[in-house]
Amino acid sequence: MEIYGLKLNNETNPIINSNVFNFSWKFKETDNIQSNKQVSYQIFIYDGTHKTVWNSEKIQSSKSINNEFADIQLEDQETYSWQVKVNDESNKEIYSKESKFYTETNWKDSDFISSDNNSSLPVFTTQFKLNDNPDSIKSATLSITGLGTYQLILNDQNLGEHNDIKEMLNPGWSDYHTQINYQSFDVKNSLSENNTLKIPIGKGYLLGRISQFSNYESIFSDNVKSPLLILKLMIKFDNGKKQVITTSNNPKWQFFDQLNHVDNDIYDGEIIDFTLGSTDTKSVTAPKIDQPTVKKILTPSNSAKVYEILKDKQNPILTYSYNPNKVIANPNLELGEVELTKITDSNWIADKSTRLLFYFGQNMAATINITFQSKTNVKTKVHVKTGEILNDGQGSIENKTGSDGPKNSLHHRNLISEIGGDAKSEEVFIVQDNNDHQYNATWTFHGFRYIEVEVDNPVYIKGIQQIPVTSLLHKNANLKTNNSDLNRLIKNIQYGEQSNYLSIPIDSPNRAERAGWSADAQIFTTSGLMGFDSTAFLKNYLEVINNTEDKSAYKSIMPKSFLPQLAQLQAAGWSDIGIILPWKLYKFTGNESFISKYYSNMVEYMNLIGSTNDVDTNYDDKVFGDWLGFAPASTPYMNAIYRAFTAQIMAEVSHVLNYFDKEKEYKKLFSLIKDFIQEKYVSNINGKFNLLTKTADNVDKSFQGYSFVDNSQTGLLWFLKLHLYSDKSQKDSAIQVLKTSIENNGQTIRTNMPENSLAVGFLGINILLPTLSEIHLNDTAYNLLLSDENPSWLLAVKNGATTLWERWDSYTKEKGISPDAMNSFNHYAYGSIAEWLYSQMLGIKVDPTNQKYPIIISPVIDTGEKYNDQERIKHVSGFLETIYGQVAVEWKSNDKVMTELTIDIPVNSEALLKLDSASAKNLGLLKDTNDSTDTFDLKLGFGKHSFKN
């Protein structure tokens, strides 16, 4: 067996600011080593010379996750590595590779510096000479942060660029009033006898328009923001001597302005004027901040980074040109259309009357890399504009509905926020020569699959690429079925996660918003953890939301941005992320620190929402609720639901942490809410069950204008999920009402929606399919999965979507582009279906807190009847990278029972296989055909298991 996937405190290459160390590793099979079980382990920590500075001693245990050790004493600001040695059943020793980590930095002897605030990209620089020979360096650890964002260049090497990835937007986004992340780098092999540091500081989240509502001005005594840089380089030599380089004038620091870098902004893009140069160096200034106070909030984090994935840069797959001045009238299109001319070679020339349109096929968060040459010596401006979709020519510009231009032109209006303003989302280049110019814009990102180039003089575009950006580097799962539309949906979910996990979970990478909306993040958490290796990323976000100005007063947007009135709301399903996120991280990893570290904050938040002796809450009851649901439950009802849900979680958390009095308190609160739901919302007139999710609260429409309804799907789903029914009879009635609502036979329930249709919004989507499976309505779940009319997941796929949409009807062929201004084509909230796809359809359920069976394999096959032109699901294969290693499943069925099943369990693990008895009999696993049991269980050891009819 081979050891891989080393994690220290659930991170790879972390900065450790505690003396408690939590070690985990995984196993996989190898051809030359046939052992299958860990018998003992020993962990080693090495310093920069590979000297062992700590070891765990040999421990007899098969446990490979959450092996925790306290009181490990290491030096500050040092680069270390760790390794685990495992003995197997034959007493063979197996060593892992080493994994690097850092210890926290003491910032006492270093201060922030700034510039004169006269340019958008000052470059801070210093030179220093080593006190000893470079070959005698024992270790060299550089810690740094810069606000807005920084790049670290040492001896002309960008230290954030390695292995075909490039870091950008460091140090990441947090509430800068209370937390400023810093990063650490091992620079031992980058130092020479004479050294030069250059650190450009872009606008980022501090100085750009994205922070316009964040009040970061208050950090500065004169209420004027300026760029900030602090750095400390600790060099240790073999002879025991140290050399320390800091930003406290040791050595002398200066800066210069890159005048050709006219502007950079996350919303708007970059403006580069190649006719300009740079200023001479100038003395740095002392920023007008309280240095001790600001240094106190410096927080180590290597998990908030955003990366350009250079190896995945994409060239356009189609290129067109068109004349924007020639609009063809069309009686069916209010705005007409422009004629696209396909360009088959790479002779991409734009001029005043010719725009170039590049199609990259995939919508994503990305940067732009471009090479171009002006064809004249006249001063020329090149606009490189991005967009998610093309106009279809329907709509009215005056009334701001649908398209904002003729058919085939680049759509821009959905990038505009009524609150945040216009996101230009473009790069602008100015030239006055015939030279080749190449530029990769890395101080911003855009969400796009189209690029339009507009110029005022002839320009030859020699190359243009789309470079993906994300905070996620490693895919955790994959899934393929016999249905091509469903396969495209799975890919869309993956792109949506990568595009919106950018330093923090954001709501869209395109428009003038890109904010940390907490509902999106909380409902997608489990799907996000399954889809990519995002534990460390979400751990960082958990720290961000617990280190705001309001501490435990979790809000709807964190860090605070966008519109303060919305950002500051406590709203059910939104601000509750402070309770839900740590719980889901604990359930995914088994690491109790996720719930113990901020337990007091969680308790304070619960008290803020309301008394645990009362059902009344302080949630906002007007704005959010089941956001964008076509037939939502009332927001007051959803407030009660999430109060019950968080009480349930807090009871479980309190039990795990041995706070038994608090456990009783939260169980009592849950019971109070259950009684309240029964009394206020349940109607049994003439023996007919109804859930009054509209009339009980005497409400009409949601904040977004959708009509509330009784027996709303979201309301019924939560009623069933939380077991709020009084008895089995009421449960069965609620199930039947839900089933009838979804089937919508003859459109008698929802006249404006098709049969077999969902009607949920943000607060119903992540529990929709899991709850249907829990109440044994798997065929209903599959029917919704395969629905392709409005609303459905596959509607977007049929309309060419390559990511998830914000709205169910962001675009329809009948109505065109949605007239609503809030209309992102790269959201991720509705992608929370992934949790069901992996845990139910593929059938891999992993819960390390389940001591008996942490891995359960229980696929749910599709036995539903065909009702549209979508292929029913007969063949599924995929894998899930779990905390124990990779689990893989493949199954086939004949529409009634499973006909083939293959399972691969990682080394040092075992699993429980759970099948319906009919499939178990068909696969030859259950011999007694007279057995009346509904399910069949079988314990599986590591390795591959195949069963076939």
mmCIF file of N, CA, C and O in Angstrom, residues 197-225:
data_model
loop_
_atom_site.group_PDB
_atom_site.id
_atom_site.type_symbol
_atom_site.label_atom_id
_atom_site.label_comp_id
_atom_site.label_asym_id
_atom_site.label_seq_id
_atom_site.Cartn_x
_atom_site.Cartn_y
_atom_site.Cartn_z
ATOM 1 N N LEU A 197 14.038 42.330 -3.556
ATOM 2 C CA LEU A 197 12.613 42.074 -3.391
ATOM 3 C C LEU A 197 11.818 43.135 -4.128
ATOM 4 O O LEU A 197 12.122 44.330 -4.014
ATOM 5 N N LYS A 198 10.815 42.719 -4.885
ATOM 6 C CA LYS A 198 9.872 43.638 -5.525
ATOM 7 C C LYS A 198 8.466 43.140 -5.233
ATOM 8 O O LYS A 198 8.138 41.982 -5.521
ATOM 9 N N ILE A 199 7.639 44.010 -4.671
ATOM 10 C CA ILE A 199 6.301 43.591 -4.262
ATOM 11 C C ILE A 199 5.277 44.616 -4.743
ATOM 12 O O ILE A 199 5.093 45.672 -4.129
ATOM 13 N N PRO A 200 4.645 44.363 -5.877
ATOM 14 C CA PRO A 200 3.564 45.250 -6.322
ATOM 15 C C PRO A 200 2.314 45.036 -5.482
ATOM 16 O O PRO A 200 2.009 43.912 -5.065
ATOM 17 N N ILE A 201 1.607 46.125 -5.222
ATOM 18 C CA ILE A 201 0.363 46.070 -4.450
ATOM 19 C C ILE A 201 -0.773 46.606 -5.312
ATOM 20 O O ILE A 201 -0.794 47.785 -5.672
ATOM 21 N N GLY A 202 -1.719 45.739 -5.648
ATOM 22 C CA GLY A 202 -2.887 46.152 -6.414
ATOM 23 C C GLY A 202 -4.031 46.570 -5.508
ATOM 24 O O GLY A 202 -3.963 46.460 -4.288
ATOM 25 N N LYS A 203 -5.105 47.033 -6.109
ATOM 26 C CA LYS A 203 -6.239 47.553 -5.331
ATOM 27 C C LYS A 203 -6.962 46.461 -4.538
ATOM 28 O O LYS A 203 -7.299 46.642 -3.375
ATOM 29 N N GLY A 204 -7.242 45.347 -5.191
ATOM 30 C CA GLY A 204 -7.848 44.226 -4.510
ATOM 31 C C GLY A 204 -9.140 44.551 -3.796
ATOM 32 O O GLY A 204 -9.964 45.363 -4.234
ATOM 33 N N TYR A 205 -9.319 43.907 -2.631
ATOM 34 C CA TYR A 205 -10.557 44.038 -1.862
ATOM 35 C C TYR A 205 -10.531 45.227 -0.899
ATOM 36 O O TYR A 205 -11.563 45.595 -0.349
ATOM 37 N N LEU A 206 -9.380 45.822 -0.677
ATOM 38 C CA LEU A 206 -9.298 46.981 0.215
ATOM 39 C C LEU A 206 -9.541 48.285 -0.526
ATOM 40 O O LEU A 206 -10.289 49.145 -0.069
ATOM 41 N N LEU A 207 -8.906 48.429 -1.680
ATOM 42 C CA LEU A 207 -8.864 49.723 -2.360
ATOM 43 C C LEU A 207 -9.785 49.800 -3.572
ATOM 44 O O LEU A 207 -10.015 50.888 -4.090
ATOM 45 N N GLY A 208 -10.311 48.676 -4.030
ATOM 46 C CA GLY A 208 -11.157 48.677 -5.218
ATOM 47 C C GLY A 208 -12.615 48.950 -4.905
ATOM 48 O O GLY A 208 -13.027 49.067 -3.746
ATOM 49 N N ARG A 209 -13.425 49.009 -5.973
ATOM 50 C CA ARG A 209 -14.843 49.341 -5.807
ATOM 51 C C ARG A 209 -15.625 48.272 -5.056
ATOM 52 O O ARG A 209 -16.674 48.534 -4.495
ATOM 53 N N ILE A 210 -15.100 47.054 -5.044
ATOM 54 C CA ILE A 210 -15.803 45.978 -4.365
ATOM 55 C C ILE A 210 -15.935 46.245 -2.874
ATOM 56 O O ILE A 210 -16.811 45.699 -2.209
ATOM 57 N N SER A 211 -15.081 47.133 -2.338
ATOM 58 C CA SER A 211 -15.110 47.432 -0.897
ATOM 59 C C SER A 211 -15.890 48.710 -0.586
ATOM 60 O O SER A 211 -15.808 49.225 0.529
ATOM 61 N N GLN A 212 -16.668 49.206 -1.550
ATOM 62 C CA GLN A 212 -17.291 50.516 -1.376
ATOM 63 C C GLN A 212 -18.258 50.584 -0.193
ATOM 64 O O GLN A 212 -18.507 51.661 0.345
ATOM 65 N N PHE A 213 -18.778 49.430 0.254
ATOM 66 C CA PHE A 213 -19.690 49.425 1.400
ATOM 67 C C PHE A 213 -19.074 48.767 2.639
ATOM 68 O O PHE A 213 -19.795 48.448 3.581
ATOM 69 N N SER A 214 -17.758 48.560 2.624
ATOM 70 C CA SER A 214 -17.121 47.800 3.703
ATOM 71 C C SER A 214 -16.557 48.666 4.820
ATOM 72 O O SER A 214 -16.110 48.145 5.841
ATOM 73 N N ASN A 215 -16.531 49.968 4.617
ATOM 74 C CA ASN A 215 -16.044 50.909 5.636
ATOM 75 C C ASN A 215 -14.609 50.619 6.071
ATOM 76 O O ASN A 215 -14.247 50.768 7.232
ATOM 77 N N TYR A 216 -13.775 50.201 5.132
ATOM 78 C CA TYR A 216 -12.366 49.981 5.469
ATOM 79 C C TYR A 216 -11.626 51.296 5.704
ATOM 80 O O TYR A 216 -10.518 51.310 6.228
ATOM 81 N N GLU A 217 -12.256 52.402 5.322
ATOM 82 C CA GLU A 217 -11.640 53.700 5.598
ATOM 83 C C GLU A 217 -11.399 53.902 7.096
ATOM 84 O O GLU A 217 -10.445 54.589 7.493
ATOM 85 N N SER A 218 -12.259 53.305 7.907
ATOM 86 C CA SER A 218 -12.157 53.530 9.353
ATOM 87 C C SER A 218 -10.898 52.906 9.955
ATOM 88 O O SER A 218 -10.541 53.210 11.094
ATOM 89 N N ILE A 219 -10.215 52.045 9.211
ATOM 90 C CA ILE A 219 -8.947 51.484 9.693
ATOM 91 C C ILE A 219 -7.877 52.567 9.758
ATOM 92 O O ILE A 219 -6.952 52.493 10.564
ATOM 93 N N PHE A 220 -8.033 53.598 8.926
ATOM 94 C CA PHE A 220 -7.033 54.652 8.791
ATOM 95 C C PHE A 220 -7.467 55.877 9.602
ATOM 96 O O PHE A 220 -8.627 56.288 9.545
ATOM 97 N N SER A 221 -6.541 56.470 10.312
ATOM 98 C CA SER A 221 -6.876 57.590 11.203
ATOM 99 C C SER A 221 -7.371 58.812 10.439
ATOM 100 O O SER A 221 -8.151 59.603 10.974
ATOM 101 N N ASP A 222 -6.935 58.983 9.192
ATOM 102 C CA ASP A 222 -7.411 60.112 8.393
ATOM 103 C C ASP A 222 -8.584 59.723 7.494
ATOM 104 O O ASP A 222 -9.007 60.504 6.639
ATOM 105 N N ASN A 223 -9.074 58.487 7.662
ATOM 106 C CA ASN A 223 -10.215 57.994 6.901
ATOM 107 C C ASN A 223 -9.931 57.910 5.401
ATOM 108 O O ASN A 223 -10.857 57.952 4.578
ATOM 109 N N VAL A 224 -8.657 57.777 5.040
ATOM 110 C CA VAL A 224 -8.262 57.651 3.636
ATOM 111 C C VAL A 224 -7.480 56.355 3.477
ATOM 112 O O VAL A 224 -6.426 56.172 4.098
ATOM 113 N N LYS A 225 -8.000 55.461 2.630
ATOM 114 C CA LYS A 225 -7.333 54.170 2.444
ATOM 115 C C LYS A 225 -6.043 54.335 1.642
ATOM 116 O O LYS A 225 -5.959 55.171 0.738
#
